[in-house]
Amino acid sequence: MKWFRRLGETLGIGRPEAPASAPMPSDIQKTVMEFSVMDRTRPMSFERPALAADHVSRVERERFKLRLAGSSPERRRSATVLVEKMYGWRGYKLSGDAALARREGALTITGLVYGHQGEPVGTATLRFDGPGGLLADELYPAELNKLRKEGRRLVEYSRLAIDRGFVDSRKVVAALMNVFYTCATAEGFTDAIIEVNPRHVDYYVSRANFVCIGEERHCPRVNAPAVLLRLDYEVAAQQIALYGGRKNDPAAGRSLYRYFLVGDDQEALSDRLLPEQTPLDQQGERP
């Protein structure tokens, strides 16, 4: 039994939501990533005690934790509320994809980023391709089927929302992408696709190496224009090898991959995300 199935079983993904009174599994309760949006402050900032105290306070205020929603109704509601809030602010509507995400027992993983007071400030959902297809199949069936015929295994990023009061969204987006990349590549998925508003295309192309594979079309799920982008995970791996863990290196430019974990830190993230082998795995799957 692969970790892919164990992850779904552990987190309740693709199953009916657990009742509100049900205890959350330990894997849901734990933080899978913790980070600060602040880069390292120059040593000269600590020459005055007042500045040092202010720096510590700011670090505490700007420390964030990323957790998986799993089957927790509370966390799923928090993600939906944040998406509705931010989509509404942009003038989008949100409809239709919640039912599709549950169709055919689809496997989806929702990440939630929490601020220091426990408030959700960012969320996104990873959907694995399967019998129910992807949300983007509604607008871009030909483009996605072409990739499938080429043997590509697809995942989809959707419902990305960052609180507009949160000034530096780069690390939040990068943290969510880092977790999704780890989960998807562990099971052999080869590409991520995402539908974005045309005004956001440059952000994903220049900072995350997505490429445009679908022309602008009207998306009824949000009542707004959309463009289909694709990220080849081999390209992502090359970018991580070049820039991963180099957030303060000017040579990394605007790349989101400079915030990705590498080495021991990435191994620790994988250990927290991917369930360990069980005796059943070692003995083989049940018939």
Short mmCIF file of N, CA and C in Angstrom, two decimals, residues 3-4 6-13 24-34 65-79 107-114 122-126 128 175-184 269-275:
data_model
loop_
_atom_site.label_atom_id
_atom_site.label_comp_id
_atom_site.label_asym_id
_atom_site.label_seq_id
_atom_site.Cartn_x
_atom_site.Cartn_y
_atom_site.Cartn_z
N TRP A 3 2.12 5.29 0.14
CA TRP A 3 1.84 6.37 1.08
C TRP A 3 0.66 7.20 0.61
N PHE A 4 0.43 7.25 -0.72
CA PHE A 4 -0.65 8.04 -1.30
C PHE A 4 -1.98 7.62 -0.70
N ARG A 6 -2.29 5.79 2.10
CA ARG A 6 -2.22 5.95 3.55
C ARG A 6 -2.47 7.40 3.96
N LEU A 7 -1.98 8.33 3.14
CA LEU A 7 -2.19 9.73 3.46
C LEU A 7 -3.68 10.05 3.42
N GLY A 8 -4.37 9.54 2.40
CA GLY A 8 -5.80 9.76 2.32
C GLY A 8 -6.54 9.17 3.50
N GLU A 9 -6.12 7.97 3.92
CA GLU A 9 -6.77 7.32 5.05
C GLU A 9 -6.49 8.05 6.35
N THR A 10 -5.24 8.49 6.52
CA THR A 10 -4.86 9.18 7.75
C THR A 10 -5.57 10.50 7.90
N LEU A 11 -5.64 11.27 6.79
CA LEU A 11 -6.22 12.61 6.87
C LEU A 11 -7.70 12.65 6.51
N GLY A 12 -8.27 11.53 6.16
CA GLY A 12 -9.68 11.52 5.83
C GLY A 12 -9.97 12.17 4.50
N ILE A 13 -9.00 12.25 3.60
CA ILE A 13 -9.17 12.92 2.33
C ILE A 13 -9.97 12.03 1.39
N MET A 24 -9.55 15.14 16.07
CA MET A 24 -8.71 15.20 14.89
C MET A 24 -7.53 14.25 15.05
N PRO A 25 -7.19 13.48 14.00
CA PRO A 25 -6.00 12.64 14.05
C PRO A 25 -4.78 13.48 14.32
N SER A 26 -3.75 12.87 14.92
CA SER A 26 -2.55 13.62 15.28
C SER A 26 -1.89 14.22 14.06
N ASP A 27 -2.00 13.56 12.89
CA ASP A 27 -1.37 14.09 11.68
C ASP A 27 -2.00 15.41 11.25
N ILE A 28 -3.28 15.61 11.60
CA ILE A 28 -3.94 16.85 11.23
C ILE A 28 -3.56 17.95 12.20
N GLN A 29 -3.40 17.61 13.47
CA GLN A 29 -3.12 18.60 14.47
C GLN A 29 -1.73 19.20 14.32
N LYS A 30 -0.79 18.45 13.80
CA LYS A 30 0.59 18.92 13.80
C LYS A 30 0.85 19.93 12.70
N THR A 31 1.82 20.79 12.96
CA THR A 31 2.27 21.76 11.98
C THR A 31 3.27 21.09 11.05
N VAL A 32 3.06 21.23 9.73
CA VAL A 32 3.98 20.60 8.78
C VAL A 32 5.09 21.56 8.36
N MET A 33 4.88 22.87 8.57
CA MET A 33 5.92 23.84 8.24
C MET A 33 5.70 25.09 9.07
N GLU A 34 6.80 25.68 9.54
CA GLU A 34 6.74 26.93 10.28
C GLU A 34 7.78 27.87 9.69
N LYS A 65 2.42 29.29 10.62
CA LYS A 65 2.42 27.83 10.63
C LYS A 65 1.51 27.32 9.52
N LEU A 66 1.97 26.30 8.83
CA LEU A 66 1.19 25.68 7.77
C LEU A 66 0.72 24.31 8.24
N ARG A 67 -0.58 24.10 8.16
CA ARG A 67 -1.18 22.82 8.55
C ARG A 67 -2.11 22.34 7.45
N LEU A 68 -2.43 21.04 7.48
CA LEU A 68 -3.35 20.47 6.52
C LEU A 68 -4.75 20.44 7.13
N ALA A 69 -5.75 20.74 6.30
CA ALA A 69 -7.12 20.78 6.80
C ALA A 69 -7.63 19.37 7.10
N GLY A 70 -7.22 18.38 6.31
CA GLY A 70 -7.69 17.02 6.53
C GLY A 70 -9.20 16.95 6.49
N SER A 71 -9.79 16.16 7.38
CA SER A 71 -11.24 16.02 7.43
C SER A 71 -11.86 16.92 8.49
N SER A 72 -11.07 17.81 9.06
CA SER A 72 -11.58 18.70 10.10
C SER A 72 -12.59 19.68 9.51
N PRO A 73 -13.86 19.61 9.93
CA PRO A 73 -14.86 20.56 9.41
C PRO A 73 -14.48 22.01 9.72
N GLU A 74 -13.91 22.24 10.89
CA GLU A 74 -13.55 23.61 11.27
C GLU A 74 -12.50 24.18 10.33
N ARG A 75 -11.47 23.40 10.02
CA ARG A 75 -10.42 23.91 9.15
C ARG A 75 -10.90 24.05 7.72
N ARG A 76 -11.74 23.14 7.28
CA ARG A 76 -12.28 23.28 5.93
C ARG A 76 -13.17 24.51 5.82
N ARG A 77 -13.94 24.78 6.85
CA ARG A 77 -14.76 26.00 6.85
C ARG A 77 -13.89 27.24 6.84
N SER A 78 -12.79 27.20 7.62
CA SER A 78 -11.90 28.35 7.65
C SER A 78 -11.32 28.63 6.28
N ALA A 79 -10.94 27.56 5.57
CA ALA A 79 -10.39 27.73 4.22
C ALA A 79 -11.45 28.31 3.28
N LEU A 107 -9.21 12.83 -4.44
CA LEU A 107 -8.22 13.08 -3.40
C LEU A 107 -7.76 14.52 -3.50
N THR A 108 -8.05 15.30 -2.48
CA THR A 108 -7.63 16.68 -2.43
C THR A 108 -6.95 16.95 -1.09
N ILE A 109 -5.98 17.83 -1.11
CA ILE A 109 -5.27 18.24 0.11
C ILE A 109 -5.37 19.76 0.20
N THR A 110 -5.91 20.25 1.29
CA THR A 110 -6.02 21.69 1.51
C THR A 110 -5.03 22.12 2.57
N GLY A 111 -4.20 23.08 2.21
CA GLY A 111 -3.24 23.64 3.16
C GLY A 111 -3.76 24.95 3.72
N LEU A 112 -3.52 25.17 5.00
CA LEU A 112 -3.92 26.41 5.67
C LEU A 112 -2.71 27.01 6.37
N VAL A 113 -2.48 28.29 6.14
CA VAL A 113 -1.40 29.00 6.82
C VAL A 113 -2.03 29.88 7.88
N TYR A 114 -1.53 29.75 9.12
CA TYR A 114 -2.07 30.48 10.26
C TYR A 114 -1.08 31.52 10.75
N GLY A 122 -3.80 32.31 4.74
CA GLY A 122 -3.58 31.81 3.39
C GLY A 122 -4.07 30.38 3.25
N THR A 123 -4.51 30.02 2.07
CA THR A 123 -4.96 28.66 1.82
C THR A 123 -4.86 28.34 0.33
N ALA A 124 -4.75 27.07 0.03
CA ALA A 124 -4.79 26.58 -1.35
C ALA A 124 -5.11 25.09 -1.29
N THR A 125 -5.61 24.56 -2.39
CA THR A 125 -5.98 23.15 -2.45
C THR A 125 -5.25 22.46 -3.59
N LEU A 126 -4.75 21.28 -3.30
CA LEU A 126 -4.10 20.42 -4.29
C LEU A 126 -5.07 19.30 -4.64
N PHE A 128 -5.59 15.83 -7.02
CA PHE A 128 -4.93 14.81 -7.82
C PHE A 128 -5.86 14.33 -8.93
N ALA A 175 5.45 28.36 0.48
CA ALA A 175 5.27 27.28 1.46
C ALA A 175 4.19 26.31 1.00
N LEU A 176 3.08 26.82 0.50
CA LEU A 176 2.02 25.96 0.00
C LEU A 176 2.50 25.15 -1.20
N MET A 177 3.23 25.81 -2.11
CA MET A 177 3.75 25.11 -3.28
C MET A 177 4.78 24.05 -2.89
N ASN A 178 5.59 24.33 -1.88
CA ASN A 178 6.60 23.38 -1.40
C ASN A 178 5.93 22.12 -0.87
N VAL A 179 4.87 22.28 -0.09
CA VAL A 179 4.13 21.13 0.44
C VAL A 179 3.47 20.35 -0.68
N PHE A 180 2.83 21.05 -1.62
CA PHE A 180 2.15 20.37 -2.72
C PHE A 180 3.14 19.63 -3.62
N TYR A 181 4.27 20.24 -3.89
CA TYR A 181 5.32 19.60 -4.70
C TYR A 181 5.80 18.32 -4.02
N THR A 182 6.00 18.38 -2.72
CA THR A 182 6.47 17.22 -1.97
C THR A 182 5.48 16.07 -2.04
N CYS A 183 4.20 16.38 -1.84
CA CYS A 183 3.16 15.34 -1.88
C CYS A 183 3.02 14.75 -3.28
N ALA A 184 3.00 15.60 -4.29
CA ALA A 184 2.74 15.15 -5.66
C ALA A 184 3.90 14.33 -6.22
N LEU A 269 10.40 17.84 6.34
CA LEU A 269 9.06 18.11 5.82
C LEU A 269 8.44 16.84 5.24
N SER A 270 9.22 16.10 4.47
CA SER A 270 8.72 14.85 3.89
C SER A 270 8.32 13.86 4.98
N ASP A 271 9.11 13.78 6.04
CA ASP A 271 8.80 12.86 7.13
C ASP A 271 7.47 13.23 7.79
N ARG A 272 7.17 14.52 7.89
CA ARG A 272 5.93 14.95 8.53
C ARG A 272 4.74 14.75 7.61
N LEU A 273 4.96 14.87 6.30
CA LEU A 273 3.85 14.76 5.35
C LEU A 273 3.54 13.32 4.96
N LEU A 274 4.58 12.51 4.79
CA LEU A 274 4.39 11.19 4.22
C LEU A 274 4.42 10.13 5.31
N PRO A 275 3.31 9.41 5.50
CA PRO A 275 3.26 8.39 6.55
C PRO A 275 4.35 7.34 6.38
#
